[in-house]
Amino acid sequence: MKKFFLILLMFLFIGCATKNPITWDSRVVHSTIKSLDLAYDEYGIGKRNTILFLHGFGESRYTWRFLVKPLSKHYHIITLDLKGFGESPKTEDADYSVYDQAKIVQKFMEKKGLNHITLVGRSFGGGVALVLALMQEKNMLKTKIDRLILIDTMSYKQPLPSMMRLLQKPIIGYLGIHLLSAKKIATEAYKFAFSNDKLIPKDSVEKSAELIDMPNAKYSYKQTVDYIVPDDIARIEKEYKDITIPTLIIWGKDDVSIPYYFGKRLNQDLPNSSLVLIKGVGHMPQEESPNIVIQEIERFMNNQLQLPH
């Protein structure tokens, strides 16, 4: 009991402490972040065109499992676990913002020698993808991103979902994530993300719960939530118009985490983008309606690859 209260006191102190700035200048331009050995899977090795997938908050590369088999018939597929999630390292630091994640993914791409890729990001991973796209427009990447696919992506300042708002509270957030069972957290997260609860795959909940119970996973989740909104988000939003990469935006029309009108706004701001709204689908179309997502990705890729370069 004494140990519990000491830990609680520590988290209260941390919660009241001043956070390092979450800005483009501090975490991208002047970043000193080191590369990490991120967990990833590869499919369709030897295929000419590479598609790199970045998952959302609280997820892992497992979320893409319905897409990889059909897409790997034609493309080289890489599914990545972002820092703090899945089987990737969960370091005890404050480098969990979209900016930090983008710098780590940049180092991963360079280490793998990737070039002329299609970058897919959804939700939190979509925010990371947008940062990488902006880095490319500012000539900060060695890896060339030829195409961008954004799925229900974090992009603008908005009220956070209720679960995330609770996690941001220093004491309540710590207690909530540590006292609730991993199975309960995973179940409620999927119910919130899906439009039709009957379509929630049982193995998705089981895998999510398994990963939440990994050492330092809850720490990483809490850090990510605490640093999820950049301090300079208003400035970054204004720069989306500078992203010229051909972009496909896919959105579940029933998404309550990031409503579809943000997808419409993003479509207006990105000058070379198209938007697909999927009716009757929530925040996770790659699992709730994978066949439509596969169809739209294949259509986009075919159209793009037929264009003269």
Tab-separated table of N, CA, C and O in Angstrom, residues 79-141:
chain	number	residue	atom	x	y	z
A	79	THR	N	4.195	-3.349	-42.384
A	79	THR	CA	3.344	-2.879	-41.290
A	79	THR	C	4.229	-2.678	-40.064
A	79	THR	O	4.968	-3.577	-39.675
A	80	LEU	N	4.126	-1.505	-39.476
A	80	LEU	CA	5.069	-1.074	-38.449
A	80	LEU	C	4.353	-0.860	-37.121
A	80	LEU	O	3.233	-0.361	-37.084
A	81	ASP	N	4.996	-1.236	-36.030
A	81	ASP	CA	4.533	-0.849	-34.694
A	81	ASP	C	5.234	0.442	-34.297
A	81	ASP	O	6.468	0.493	-34.223
A	82	LEU	N	4.460	1.499	-34.063
A	82	LEU	CA	5.043	2.753	-33.614
A	82	LEU	C	5.645	2.602	-32.217
A	82	LEU	O	5.297	1.684	-31.469
A	83	LYS	N	6.542	3.488	-31.880
A	83	LYS	CA	7.141	3.491	-30.546
A	83	LYS	C	6.048	3.479	-29.476
A	83	LYS	O	5.076	4.242	-29.553
A	84	GLY	N	6.205	2.598	-28.493
A	84	GLY	CA	5.261	2.536	-27.387
A	84	GLY	C	4.087	1.610	-27.608
A	84	GLY	O	3.291	1.372	-26.696
A	85	PHE	N	3.963	1.059	-28.816
A	85	PHE	CA	2.808	0.224	-29.144
A	85	PHE	C	3.247	-1.125	-29.709
A	85	PHE	O	4.361	-1.268	-30.213
A	86	GLY	N	2.331	-2.081	-29.654
A	86	GLY	CA	2.644	-3.411	-30.171
A	86	GLY	C	3.877	-3.987	-29.510
A	86	GLY	O	4.015	-3.967	-28.286
A	87	GLU	N	4.803	-4.437	-30.325
A	87	GLU	CA	6.027	-5.053	-29.820
A	87	GLU	C	7.243	-4.132	-29.942
A	87	GLU	O	8.368	-4.569	-29.759
A	88	SER	N	6.999	-2.868	-30.254
A	88	SER	CA	8.096	-1.899	-30.346
A	88	SER	C	8.507	-1.419	-28.947
A	88	SER	O	7.750	-1.563	-27.984
A	89	PRO	N	9.719	-0.843	-28.830
A	89	PRO	CA	10.197	-0.377	-27.522
A	89	PRO	C	9.261	0.638	-26.868
A	89	PRO	O	8.630	1.449	-27.557
A	90	LYS	N	9.193	0.557	-25.556
A	90	LYS	CA	8.354	1.448	-24.756
A	90	LYS	C	9.255	2.154	-23.742
A	90	LYS	O	9.272	1.814	-22.560
A	91	THR	N	10.003	3.110	-24.222
A	91	THR	CA	11.017	3.767	-23.401
A	91	THR	C	10.378	4.751	-22.423
A	91	THR	O	9.359	5.379	-22.732
A	92	GLU	N	11.004	4.907	-21.276
A	92	GLU	CA	10.476	5.793	-20.239
A	92	GLU	C	11.010	7.206	-20.449
A	92	GLU	O	12.013	7.616	-19.864
A	93	ASP	N	10.344	7.923	-21.342
A	93	ASP	CA	10.706	9.306	-21.645
A	93	ASP	C	9.474	10.058	-22.098
A	93	ASP	O	8.355	9.523	-22.016
A	94	ALA	N	9.654	11.259	-22.568
A	94	ALA	CA	8.522	12.089	-22.989
A	94	ALA	C	8.446	12.250	-24.503
A	94	ALA	O	7.767	13.153	-25.000
A	95	ASP	N	9.110	11.373	-25.237
A	95	ASP	CA	9.164	11.502	-26.704
A	95	ASP	C	8.078	10.673	-27.374
A	95	ASP	O	8.348	9.699	-28.080
A	96	TYR	N	6.823	11.076	-27.156
A	96	TYR	CA	5.695	10.310	-27.671
A	96	TYR	C	4.737	11.147	-28.516
A	96	TYR	O	3.637	10.704	-28.813
A	97	SER	N	5.130	12.337	-28.911
A	97	SER	CA	4.267	13.176	-29.743
A	97	SER	C	4.309	12.702	-31.193
A	97	SER	O	5.146	11.874	-31.576
A	98	VAL	N	3.413	13.251	-32.023
A	98	VAL	CA	3.435	12.909	-33.449
A	98	VAL	C	4.753	13.316	-34.085
A	98	VAL	O	5.247	12.653	-35.001
A	99	TYR	N	5.337	14.410	-33.586
A	99	TYR	CA	6.621	14.864	-34.108
A	99	TYR	C	7.713	13.838	-33.804
A	99	TYR	O	8.524	13.487	-34.678
A	100	ASP	N	7.752	13.374	-32.556
A	100	ASP	CA	8.764	12.385	-32.169
A	100	ASP	C	8.591	11.095	-32.968
A	100	ASP	O	9.559	10.513	-33.464
A	101	GLN	N	7.346	10.674	-33.106
A	101	GLN	CA	7.073	9.446	-33.854
A	101	GLN	C	7.502	9.600	-35.314
A	101	GLN	O	8.066	8.674	-35.915
A	102	ALA	N	7.253	10.770	-35.886
A	102	ALA	CA	7.638	11.009	-37.280
A	102	ALA	C	9.155	10.920	-37.460
A	102	ALA	O	9.643	10.337	-38.440
A	103	LYS	N	9.901	11.480	-36.519
A	103	LYS	CA	11.365	11.419	-36.606
A	103	LYS	C	11.860	9.972	-36.488
A	103	LYS	O	12.806	9.565	-37.176
A	104	ILE	N	11.211	9.190	-35.642
A	104	ILE	CA	11.609	7.785	-35.486
A	104	ILE	C	11.284	6.994	-36.751
A	104	ILE	O	12.081	6.170	-37.214
A	105	VAL	N	10.106	7.253	-37.333
A	105	VAL	CA	9.738	6.579	-38.583
A	105	VAL	C	10.680	7.005	-39.704
A	105	VAL	O	11.068	6.191	-40.553
A	106	GLN	N	11.061	8.283	-39.738
A	106	GLN	CA	12.034	8.757	-40.721
A	106	GLN	C	13.318	7.937	-40.645
A	106	GLN	O	13.849	7.475	-41.674
A	107	LYS	N	13.812	7.724	-39.440
A	107	LYS	CA	15.047	6.950	-39.255
A	107	LYS	C	14.846	5.492	-39.660
A	107	LYS	O	15.749	4.866	-40.228
A	108	PHE	N	13.665	4.953	-39.398
A	108	PHE	CA	13.357	3.583	-39.819
A	108	PHE	C	13.400	3.462	-41.339
A	108	PHE	O	13.998	2.535	-41.890
A	109	MET	N	12.768	4.410	-42.028
A	109	MET	CA	12.725	4.373	-43.493
A	109	MET	C	14.128	4.474	-44.082
A	109	MET	O	14.464	3.773	-45.042
A	110	GLU	N	14.933	5.336	-43.505
A	110	GLU	CA	16.303	5.506	-44.006
A	110	GLU	C	17.139	4.257	-43.753
A	110	GLU	O	17.911	3.829	-44.615
A	111	LYS	N	16.977	3.666	-42.587
A	111	LYS	CA	17.720	2.456	-42.247
A	111	LYS	C	17.344	1.299	-43.177
A	111	LYS	O	18.193	0.486	-43.568
A	112	LYS	N	16.052	1.245	-43.549
A	112	LYS	CA	15.577	0.187	-44.452
A	112	LYS	C	15.891	0.502	-45.915
A	112	LYS	O	15.699	-0.347	-46.789
A	113	GLY	N	16.353	1.701	-46.181
A	113	GLY	CA	16.650	2.096	-47.551
A	113	GLY	C	15.409	2.253	-48.403
A	113	GLY	O	15.445	2.026	-49.617
A	114	LEU	N	14.303	2.657	-47.780
A	114	LEU	CA	13.046	2.801	-48.519
A	114	LEU	C	13.056	4.086	-49.342
A	114	LEU	O	13.594	5.106	-48.920
A	115	ASN	N	12.417	4.016	-50.496
A	115	ASN	CA	12.300	5.206	-51.341
A	115	ASN	C	11.104	5.049	-52.259
A	115	ASN	O	10.695	3.924	-52.582
A	116	HIS	N	10.529	6.148	-52.673
A	116	HIS	CA	9.352	6.153	-53.550
A	116	HIS	C	8.264	5.241	-52.985
A	116	HIS	O	7.826	4.282	-53.621
A	117	ILE	N	7.829	5.577	-51.785
A	117	ILE	CA	6.851	4.744	-51.087
A	117	ILE	C	5.462	5.368	-51.102
A	117	ILE	O	5.294	6.569	-51.368
A	118	THR	N	4.468	4.538	-50.799
A	118	THR	CA	3.131	4.998	-50.460
A	118	THR	C	3.015	4.889	-48.952
A	118	THR	O	3.262	3.822	-48.384
A	119	LEU	N	2.677	5.982	-48.289
A	119	LEU	CA	2.587	6.008	-46.831
A	119	LEU	C	1.123	6.016	-46.413
A	119	LEU	O	0.356	6.878	-46.826
A	120	VAL	N	0.749	5.029	-45.606
A	120	VAL	CA	-0.618	4.914	-45.099
A	120	VAL	C	-0.601	5.198	-43.601
A	120	VAL	O	0.165	4.591	-42.858
A	121	GLY	N	-1.437	6.127	-43.153
A	121	GLY	CA	-1.548	6.401	-41.728
A	121	GLY	C	-3.003	6.549	-41.342
A	121	GLY	O	-3.789	7.140	-42.083
A	122	ARG	N	-3.358	6.006	-40.183
A	122	ARG	CA	-4.737	6.178	-39.716
A	122	ARG	C	-4.738	6.711	-38.284
A	122	ARG	O	-3.866	6.380	-37.479
A	123	SER	N	-5.710	7.570	-38.006
A	123	SER	CA	-5.875	8.161	-36.687
A	123	SER	C	-4.559	8.801	-36.233
A	123	SER	O	-4.016	9.652	-36.926
A	124	PHE	N	-3.991	8.381	-35.102
A	124	PHE	CA	-2.722	8.927	-34.622
A	124	PHE	C	-1.606	8.719	-35.651
A	124	PHE	O	-0.791	9.609	-35.899
A	125	GLY	N	-1.581	7.554	-36.282
A	125	GLY	CA	-0.593	7.275	-37.325
A	125	GLY	C	-0.773	8.167	-38.535
A	125	GLY	O	0.189	8.469	-39.253
A	126	GLY	N	-2.009	8.616	-38.772
A	126	GLY	CA	-2.246	9.575	-39.841
A	126	GLY	C	-1.645	10.927	-39.525
A	126	GLY	O	-1.127	11.623	-40.406
A	127	GLY	N	-1.709	11.305	-38.237
A	127	GLY	CA	-1.041	12.537	-37.818
A	127	GLY	C	0.456	12.458	-38.037
A	127	GLY	O	1.089	13.425	-38.481
A	128	VAL	N	1.036	11.287	-37.749
A	128	VAL	CA	2.462	11.062	-37.993
A	128	VAL	C	2.752	11.173	-39.491
A	128	VAL	O	3.742	11.789	-39.907
A	129	ALA	N	1.884	10.592	-40.307
A	129	ALA	CA	2.072	10.639	-41.764
A	129	ALA	C	2.014	12.068	-42.287
A	129	ALA	O	2.778	12.450	-43.184
A	130	LEU	N	1.114	12.880	-41.746
A	130	LEU	CA	1.023	14.277	-42.168
A	130	LEU	C	2.297	15.048	-41.815
A	130	LEU	O	2.763	15.879	-42.598
A	131	VAL	N	2.869	14.763	-40.648
A	131	VAL	CA	4.132	15.411	-40.271
A	131	VAL	C	5.224	15.020	-41.253
A	131	VAL	O	6.001	15.870	-41.717
A	132	LEU	N	5.291	13.745	-41.617
A	132	LEU	CA	6.298	13.286	-42.578
A	132	LEU	C	6.086	13.938	-43.944
A	132	LEU	O	7.051	14.299	-44.629
A	133	ALA	N	4.829	14.098	-44.338
A	133	ALA	CA	4.538	14.764	-45.610
A	133	ALA	C	5.013	16.221	-45.582
A	133	ALA	O	5.596	16.721	-46.560
A	134	LEU	N	4.793	16.907	-44.471
A	134	LEU	CA	5.267	18.288	-44.335
A	134	LEU	C	6.790	18.337	-44.330
A	134	LEU	O	7.397	19.259	-44.899
A	135	MET	N	7.423	17.349	-43.711
A	135	MET	CA	8.884	17.281	-43.719
A	135	MET	C	9.401	17.138	-45.152
A	135	MET	O	10.404	17.741	-45.523
A	136	GLN	N	8.688	16.356	-45.958
A	136	GLN	CA	9.102	16.199	-47.351
A	136	GLN	C	8.990	17.525	-48.104
A	136	GLN	O	9.892	17.883	-48.876
A	137	GLU	N	7.899	18.244	-47.874
A	137	GLU	CA	7.720	19.526	-48.561
A	137	GLU	C	8.809	20.529	-48.172
A	137	GLU	O	9.112	21.447	-48.921
A	138	LYS	N	9.412	20.325	-46.997
A	138	LYS	CA	10.480	21.209	-46.537
A	138	LYS	C	11.870	20.610	-46.804
A	138	LYS	O	12.868	21.067	-46.245
A	139	ASN	N	11.905	19.580	-47.661
A	139	ASN	CA	13.170	18.932	-48.060
A	139	ASN	C	13.953	18.376	-46.870
A	139	ASN	O	15.176	18.486	-46.793
A	140	MET	N	13.233	17.751	-45.940
A	140	MET	CA	13.863	17.199	-44.748
A	140	MET	C	13.939	15.670	-44.770
A	140	MET	O	14.407	15.069	-43.803
A	141	LEU	N	13.467	15.041	-45.856
A	141	LEU	CA	13.463	13.576	-45.940
A	141	LEU	C	14.383	13.080	-47.046
A	141	LEU	O	14.446	13.668	-48.121
